[in-house]
Structures are given as C-alpha cells and as structure tokens.
C-alpha cells in the first residue's frame, strides 16, 4: 500500500453555536480522519435540524480534563460556602428581574 | 411563462431517482455519520423533486399531484438521466445481487453535483419564475453535495491502493454515461426556445474543468468517454429503472391515497 490506512479514526469533540451572539456549546463527539472531515460530518450529524450557525471541532486528545478521583478536593470545599453566591443583596424593585 | 412540463419532469425525475438510490444507504452506511450524510443528501433531492412535481402538476391539472407523478408513471414516462438510475455496484444484469460500492455512490454524486451546480445557477435566470426560485434553493443544497462528494473522491482517489482502485473503476464505469448531459432532448429544446431552459452545451467546458481539477487532485485518470450514449432523458432507460420504480412505487400502488 502506498499510504497506510488508518485503522481507527481519531475522536473529535463538536461544539455548535445555535445563533449569533451565543456561545458555542458542546453537543457531542464523532470519529473522523482529519479536521475538515470532522467539520463536514458534524454538519451532517448535529446541524441538520437547524441547530446551528457555526461549528467548532477539537481533537478530543487535546482536551485536558479533571480526574473524577479529584472530586473531593476540587469541588466539595465549595459546597458549604454559600456566601460566595451574591444572594444576600436586596435588589431594588426598579431593577426588575436579574 | 411556464417551463414545458416534460422539462420540469426531467429535472424532477433526476432528483427523485438519484434521491431514491442514495436512500438505499439508509441504515447501511459505512459509518454512522456517513449514513446520516447520505440520507440528508437524499432528502434534499427528494425535496427538490417535490417542488418541481408540484409545479408540473399545476400545469397538467386533471387531478395530477406530486404523488401521481412520482408513483403512478411507468418507466418510459420517466425523463431522468440513465446515470441516476444505475445501481451502487459494478454493472451487472438487473436481477443479480452484488455488494453496494461506496465509490460508485461517491463518483456518481460527484459527477451529477458538478453538473447541477452549473444548471441550477443558470436556471436562476429562467423566465419561469417558480423554476427560478426552485433553482436558487436547490443551488445551495447541491453546492454542499458537491463539496461532500468531492471531498470523498479525493480521499478515495488519493488514499490507499484499494480505495484508489475502487474509485478509478467507478469512474471508468460512470463517466461514459455523462455523455447524455450534452445531447439535446425535445423537452430541453422546447425549454430553451421559450426562455425557461438553458443551453446545456454552454456548460460543458465548466463541467470539464470542475471534473478535471478534482480528478487531478484525487490522482485519478480520466477515461476516454465514448461509445454508447444513454437516452434516459428521452424515456429510453436501462433495465435498472424498472427495479427502482418497483420498490419505490409498490406501496403507493397497493394502498392508493394512503396517508400516515
């Protein structure tokens, strides 16, 4: 063979922006041979019901993630510190909904 | 000004028959994403066919609808290019079974989309304003079909030895069928005469350029297209169309007027 075939296509994470002004949101992942291929497949899989106006694809391997085992030291210390939420202010009526 | 009914049927039948063929991949795609992509392509084409049939049915009157045109006409009434009705496998006698060949699907979609980006672009200026509007909508869809099929053509052609051989074999088989694009059928002549159609001969150089550039990038060799010139758009089809219609029309014919 002139070019060895890829036995397994790498995984890509797909982010779709639903309309102008909103952020791109993670909506799933897919296997594709390269970025262009991943974009096209994301278009066909994730935007065929008018879900988006823009797509990002990111190689899953380039994402660094927190470890599930670190949950205790990472996230639990915040659970008893409700004062970090700005819920103790009185909002004047004129401001309306915030 | 309306385009001749047979001309609308020619455009509609191309879309419907190729849409039906591509729909055969539904549930059988090589990968899940491609399965969805081919179904999307198929639904775009069937959508184009519906608009064209509705436009034709208004002119025919007499109770004609998009459904009577799609489901209650027979082989000699269809005006599609023979290219659109061929099976997704190396050519063989009509009842033989073979494996569906993805390269055949891609090459056909590429050859047809390369033509239709030019056809729909020109038809935006048709004197038939409804046809012009359908052309504008279809142009966007077919641009994506071309992008999708061209991308795969490059990957197959410039891929492994096996994918290259399959793409080349599909091209060798299908390119001669494109000779039909450049012949003139009575409905095309009539549409050109009343300003609703286009002169296909003027598109040939642009089509050659689109095809040649892609083939060069894909490292595929353009075969000499000669010999038999198909006549599907004049109603003289290959043996394959009857089998497509049998599958596509059987439900509507067994249960006329059935709805969901």
Coordinates of C-alpha atoms in Angstrom, one line a residue:
Chain A
X1 CA 0.0 0.0 0.0
X2 CA 1.3 3.5 -0.9
X3 CA -0.4 5.1 2.1
X4 CA -1.1 3.0 5.2
X5 CA -4.8 3.1 6.1
X6 CA -5.9 4.5 9.4
X7 CA -7.3 1.6 11.4
X8 CA -9.1 3.9 13.8
X9 CA -10.1 7.5 13.1
X10 CA -9.3 9.9 16.0
X11 CA -12.1 11.3 18.1
X12 CA -13.3 14.9 17.8
X13 CA -15.5 16.9 20.2
X14 CA -18.1 19.0 18.5
X15 CA -19.2 22.5 19.6
X16 CA -22.2 24.2 17.9
X17 CA -23.3 27.8 18.2
X18 CA -27.1 27.9 17.9
X19 CA -27.3 31.6 16.9
X20 CA -25.2 34.7 16.6
X21 CA -24.2 36.2 19.9
X22 CA -24.5 32.9 21.9
X23 CA -21.5 30.8 22.8
X24 CA -20.5 27.5 21.2
X25 CA -21.9 24.6 23.2
X26 CA -20.5 21.1 23.4
X27 CA -23.0 18.8 21.7
X28 CA -21.2 15.5 21.2
X29 CA -18.3 13.8 19.6
X30 CA -17.5 11.8 16.5
X31 CA -14.7 9.9 14.7
X32 CA -13.1 11.5 11.7
X33 CA -9.9 11.2 9.8
X34 CA -9.0 15.0 10.0
X35 CA -10.4 18.4 10.9
X36 CA -12.1 19.1 7.6
X37 CA -13.7 15.7 7.6
X38 CA -14.8 16.2 11.2
X39 CA -16.4 19.5 10.3
X40 CA -18.4 18.1 7.5
X41 CA -19.6 15.1 9.5
X42 CA -20.6 17.4 12.4
X43 CA -22.6 19.5 9.9
X44 CA -24.5 16.4 8.8
X45 CA -25.0 14.9 12.2
X46 CA -25.5 17.9 14.5
X47 CA -27.0 20.7 12.4
X48 CA -29.5 19.0 10.1
X49 CA -32.4 20.3 12.2
X50 CA -31.2 23.9 12.0
X51 CA -29.4 23.7 15.3
X52 CA -26.5 25.9 14.4
X53 CA -24.9 28.8 12.6
X54 CA -21.3 27.8 13.4
X55 CA -19.3 24.7 14.3
X56 CA -16.0 24.0 16.1
X57 CA -14.3 20.7 16.2
X58 CA -11.5 19.9 18.6
X59 CA -9.4 16.8 18.8
X60 CA -10.5 15.1 22.0
X61 CA -6.9 14.1 22.7
X62 CA -6.0 17.8 23.2
X63 CA -8.5 18.3 26.0
X64 CA -7.1 18.1 29.5
X65 CA -9.8 17.1 32.0
X66 CA -10.0 17.0 35.7
X67 CA -9.9 13.5 37.3
X68 CA -13.1 12.0 38.7
X69 CA -11.0 11.0 41.7
X70 CA -10.1 14.6 42.5
X71 CA -13.8 15.4 43.0
X72 CA -13.3 15.7 46.8
X73 CA -10.5 18.2 46.8
X74 CA -11.6 20.0 43.7
X75 CA -15.3 20.6 44.2
X76 CA -16.5 19.7 47.6
X77 CA -14.9 22.5 49.5
X78 CA -17.2 25.0 47.7
X79 CA -20.4 23.3 48.9
X80 CA -20.6 24.9 52.4
X81 CA -19.6 28.4 51.2
X82 CA -23.0 29.8 50.1
X83 CA -21.8 33.3 50.9
X84 CA -19.9 33.2 47.6
X85 CA -23.2 33.4 45.8
X86 CA -24.5 37.0 45.6
X87 CA -27.8 36.0 47.2
X88 CA -27.6 38.3 50.3
X89 CA -28.2 41.5 48.5
X90 CA -31.6 43.2 48.4
X91 CA -32.3 44.2 44.8
X92 CA -34.4 47.3 44.4
X93 CA -37.8 46.7 42.7
X94 CA -36.9 49.2 39.9
X95 CA -34.2 46.8 38.7
X96 CA -36.7 44.1 37.9
X97 CA -35.5 40.6 37.1
X98 CA -31.8 39.9 37.2
Chain B
X1 CA -44.1 32.0 -18.5
X2 CA -44.0 28.3 -17.6
X3 CA -41.3 25.8 -18.4
X4 CA -42.6 22.8 -20.5
X5 CA -44.0 20.1 -18.3
X6 CA -41.6 17.4 -19.7
X7 CA -38.7 19.7 -18.9
X8 CA -39.8 20.1 -15.3
X9 CA -40.3 16.3 -15.1
X10 CA -36.7 15.8 -16.5
X11 CA -35.3 17.9 -13.6
X12 CA -37.6 16.3 -11.1
X13 CA -37.0 12.7 -12.2
X14 CA -33.2 13.2 -12.0
X15 CA -33.6 14.3 -8.4
X16 CA -36.2 11.7 -7.4
X17 CA -34.4 8.7 -8.8
X18 CA -31.0 9.7 -7.5
X19 CA -32.6 10.5 -4.2
X20 CA -34.2 7.1 -4.1
X21 CA -30.8 5.5 -5.0
X22 CA -29.0 7.3 -2.3
X23 CA -31.7 6.5 0.2
X24 CA -30.7 2.8 -0.3
X25 CA -27.8 3.5 2.0
X26 CA -30.1 4.4 4.9
X27 CA -29.2 2.0 7.7
X28 CA -26.3 0.6 5.6
X29 CA -23.8 3.5 5.6
X30 CA -20.1 2.6 6.0
X31 CA -20.1 4.7 9.2
X32 CA -22.9 6.3 11.2
X33 CA -22.1 9.8 10.2
X34 CA -21.9 8.9 6.5
X35 CA -25.2 7.1 6.8
X36 CA -26.8 10.4 8.0
X37 CA -25.0 12.4 5.4
X38 CA -26.3 10.3 2.5
X39 CA -29.8 10.4 4.0
X40 CA -29.6 14.2 4.2
X41 CA -28.5 14.3 0.5
X42 CA -31.4 12.0 -0.4
X43 CA -33.9 14.2 1.4
X44 CA -32.5 17.3 -0.3
X45 CA -33.0 15.7 -3.7
X46 CA -36.5 14.4 -2.9
X47 CA -37.4 17.9 -1.7
X48 CA -36.3 19.3 -5.0
X49 CA -38.3 16.7 -6.8
X50 CA -41.4 17.6 -4.8
X51 CA -41.2 21.3 -5.7
X52 CA -40.7 20.5 -9.3
X53 CA -43.5 17.9 -9.4
X54 CA -45.9 20.3 -7.7
X55 CA -45.1 23.0 -10.3
X56 CA -45.6 20.5 -13.1
X57 CA -48.8 19.1 -11.6
X58 CA -50.4 22.6 -11.6
X59 CA -49.9 22.8 -15.3
X60 CA -51.1 19.3 -16.1
X61 CA -54.3 19.8 -14.0
X62 CA -56.7 16.9 -14.3
X63 CA -56.1 15.7 -10.8
X64 CA -52.3 15.4 -11.2
X65 CA -50.4 15.8 -8.0
X66 CA -46.8 15.3 -6.9
X67 CA -47.8 11.8 -5.8
X68 CA -49.4 10.8 -9.1
X69 CA -46.3 11.9 -10.9
X70 CA -43.9 10.1 -8.6
X71 CA -45.8 6.9 -8.1
X72 CA -48.1 6.4 -11.0
X73 CA -45.9 6.8 -14.0
X74 CA -44.0 4.0 -15.7
X75 CA -40.5 3.6 -17.0
X76 CA -41.0 5.2 -20.4
X77 CA -42.6 8.2 -18.8
X78 CA -39.5 9.0 -16.6
X79 CA -37.1 11.6 -18.0
X80 CA -34.1 11.2 -15.8
X81 CA -30.5 10.7 -16.9
X82 CA -29.6 7.0 -17.1
X83 CA -26.7 7.8 -14.8
X84 CA -29.1 8.5 -11.9
X85 CA -30.8 5.0 -12.0
X86 CA -27.7 2.8 -12.1
X87 CA -27.2 0.6 -9.0
X88 CA -24.4 1.3 -6.5
X89 CA -22.4 -1.6 -7.7
X90 CA -20.3 -2.6 -10.7
X91 CA -22.7 -3.0 -13.6
X92 CA -24.4 -6.4 -13.9
X93 CA -27.6 -7.9 -15.1
X94 CA -30.6 -6.3 -13.4
X95 CA -31.6 -9.1 -11.1
X96 CA -28.1 -10.1 -9.9
X97 CA -27.0 -9.1 -6.5
X98 CA -23.7 -7.5 -5.6
X99 CA -22.2 -5.6 -2.7
X100 CA -23.1 -1.9 -2.6
X101 CA -19.9 0.0 -3.6
X102 CA -19.4 3.3 -1.8
X103 CA -17.0 4.5 -4.5
X104 CA -19.8 4.2 -7.1
X105 CA -22.1 6.3 -4.9
X106 CA -19.5 9.0 -4.4
X107 CA -18.3 9.2 -8.1
X108 CA -21.9 9.4 -9.3
X109 CA -22.9 12.1 -6.8
X110 CA -19.7 14.0 -7.7
X111 CA -20.4 13.8 -11.5
X112 CA -24.1 14.8 -11.0
X113 CA -23.5 17.5 -8.5
X114 CA -20.7 19.0 -10.7
X115 CA -23.3 19.4 -13.4
X116 CA -26.2 20.6 -11.2
X117 CA -24.2 23.5 -9.6
X118 CA -24.0 24.9 -13.1
X119 CA -27.5 24.0 -14.1
X120 CA -29.2 25.5 -11.0
X121 CA -27.0 28.5 -11.2
X122 CA -28.2 29.3 -14.8
X123 CA -31.8 28.4 -14.1
X124 CA -32.0 31.1 -11.5
X125 CA -32.4 33.4 -14.6
X126 CA -35.2 31.2 -16.1
X127 CA -38.3 33.1 -17.4
X128 CA -40.3 30.6 -15.3
X129 CA -40.1 32.5 -12.0
X130 CA -41.2 29.5 -10.0
X131 CA -38.5 27.4 -11.6
X132 CA -36.0 30.2 -10.9
X133 CA -36.9 30.2 -7.2
X134 CA -36.6 26.4 -7.0
X135 CA -33.2 26.7 -8.7
X136 CA -32.0 29.2 -6.1
X137 CA -32.9 26.9 -3.2
X138 CA -31.5 23.8 -4.9
X139 CA -28.2 25.5 -5.7
X140 CA -27.3 25.8 -2.0
X141 CA -28.1 22.2 -1.5
X142 CA -26.2 20.9 -4.4
X143 CA -23.1 23.0 -3.5
X144 CA -22.9 21.0 -0.3
X145 CA -23.5 17.8 -2.2
X146 CA -20.6 18.7 -4.5
X147 CA -18.4 19.5 -1.5
X148 CA -19.2 16.3 0.2
X149 CA -18.7 14.0 -2.8
X150 CA -15.6 15.9 -4.0
X151 CA -14.1 15.6 -0.5
X152 CA -14.6 11.8 -0.5
X153 CA -13.4 11.5 -4.1
X154 CA -10.1 13.0 -3.1
X155 CA -9.9 10.8 0.0
X156 CA -10.6 7.6 -2.0
X157 CA -8.5 8.5 -5.0
X158 CA -5.5 9.7 -3.1
X159 CA -6.0 7.2 -0.3
X160 CA -4.9 3.6 -0.2
X161 CA -4.2 1.3 -3.2
X162 CA -7.5 -0.4 -2.6
X163 CA -9.6 2.8 -2.4
X164 CA -7.8 4.3 -5.4
X165 CA -8.6 1.2 -7.5
X166 CA -12.3 1.3 -6.5
X167 CA -12.6 5.0 -7.3
X168 CA -10.9 4.5 -10.6
X169 CA -13.1 1.6 -11.5
X170 CA -16.3 3.6 -10.6
X171 CA -15.1 6.5 -12.7
X172 CA -14.3 4.3 -15.7
X173 CA -17.8 2.8 -15.5
X174 CA -19.8 6.0 -14.9
X175 CA -18.1 8.7 -16.9
X176 CA -19.3 7.5 -20.3
X177 CA -22.9 7.9 -19.0
X178 CA -22.3 11.6 -18.7
X179 CA -22.3 11.9 -22.5
X180 CA -26.0 12.1 -22.1
X181 CA -25.7 15.6 -20.5
X182 CA -24.6 17.1 -23.8
X183 CA -27.2 15.7 -26.1
X184 CA -30.4 17.7 -26.7
X185 CA -33.8 16.2 -25.8
X186 CA -37.1 17.6 -27.2
X187 CA -38.0 19.0 -23.8
X188 CA -34.7 20.8 -23.4
X189 CA -35.0 22.2 -26.9
X190 CA -38.6 23.4 -26.1
X191 CA -37.4 25.0 -22.8
X192 CA -34.5 26.7 -24.4
X193 CA -36.8 28.1 -27.1
X194 CA -39.3 29.7 -24.7
X195 CA -36.6 31.2 -22.4
X196 CA -37.3 28.9 -19.4
X197 CA -34.4 26.4 -20.0
X198 CA -30.7 26.6 -20.7
X199 CA -28.3 25.6 -23.4
X200 CA -26.5 22.6 -21.9
X201 CA -23.7 22.8 -24.5
X202 CA -22.6 26.0 -22.9
X203 CA -21.9 24.3 -19.5
X204 CA -19.6 21.6 -20.9
X205 CA -16.4 23.5 -20.6
X206 CA -17.1 24.5 -17.0
X207 CA -18.1 20.9 -16.1
X208 CA -14.9 19.6 -17.6
X209 CA -12.9 22.0 -15.5
X210 CA -14.6 21.1 -12.3
X211 CA -14.2 17.4 -13.0
X212 CA -10.6 17.5 -14.3
X213 CA -9.4 19.6 -11.3
X214 CA -10.9 17.2 -8.8
X215 CA -9.6 14.1 -10.7
X216 CA -6.1 15.6 -10.8
X217 CA -6.1 16.3 -7.1
X218 CA -7.5 12.8 -6.5
X219 CA -4.7 11.3 -8.7
X220 CA -7.4 9.6 -10.8
X221 CA -7.2 9.2 -14.6
X222 CA -10.0 10.5 -16.7
X223 CA -11.1 7.7 -19.0
X224 CA -11.9 8.3 -22.6
X225 CA -15.7 8.6 -22.7
X226 CA -17.1 7.2 -25.9
X227 CA -19.3 4.5 -27.3
X228 CA -22.9 4.2 -26.2
X229 CA -24.7 7.4 -25.5
X230 CA -27.6 6.8 -23.0
X231 CA -31.1 8.1 -23.7
X232 CA -32.8 8.1 -20.3
X233 CA -34.0 11.7 -20.5
X234 CA -35.9 10.7 -23.6
X235 CA -37.6 7.8 -21.8
X236 CA -35.4 5.0 -23.1
X237 CA -33.8 3.6 -19.9
X238 CA -31.5 0.9 -18.8
X239 CA -33.0 -2.3 -17.3
X240 CA -32.3 -0.9 -13.8
X241 CA -35.0 1.8 -13.6
X242 CA -37.9 -0.7 -13.5
X243 CA -36.5 -2.2 -10.4
X244 CA -36.1 1.2 -8.7
X245 CA -39.7 2.0 -9.6
X246 CA -41.0 -1.4 -8.4
X247 CA -39.5 -0.8 -5.0
X248 CA -40.4 2.9 -4.8
X249 CA -43.9 2.7 -6.1
X250 CA -45.2 -0.6 -4.8
X251 CA -46.6 0.8 -1.5
X252 CA -48.4 3.7 -3.1
X253 CA -49.9 1.4 -5.8
X254 CA -51.1 -1.2 -3.3
X255 CA -52.6 1.4 -1.0
X256 CA -53.6 4.4 -3.3
X257 CA -54.2 7.5 -1.3
X258 CA -52.8 6.1 2.0
X259 CA -51.6 8.7 4.5
X260 CA -49.7 8.5 7.7

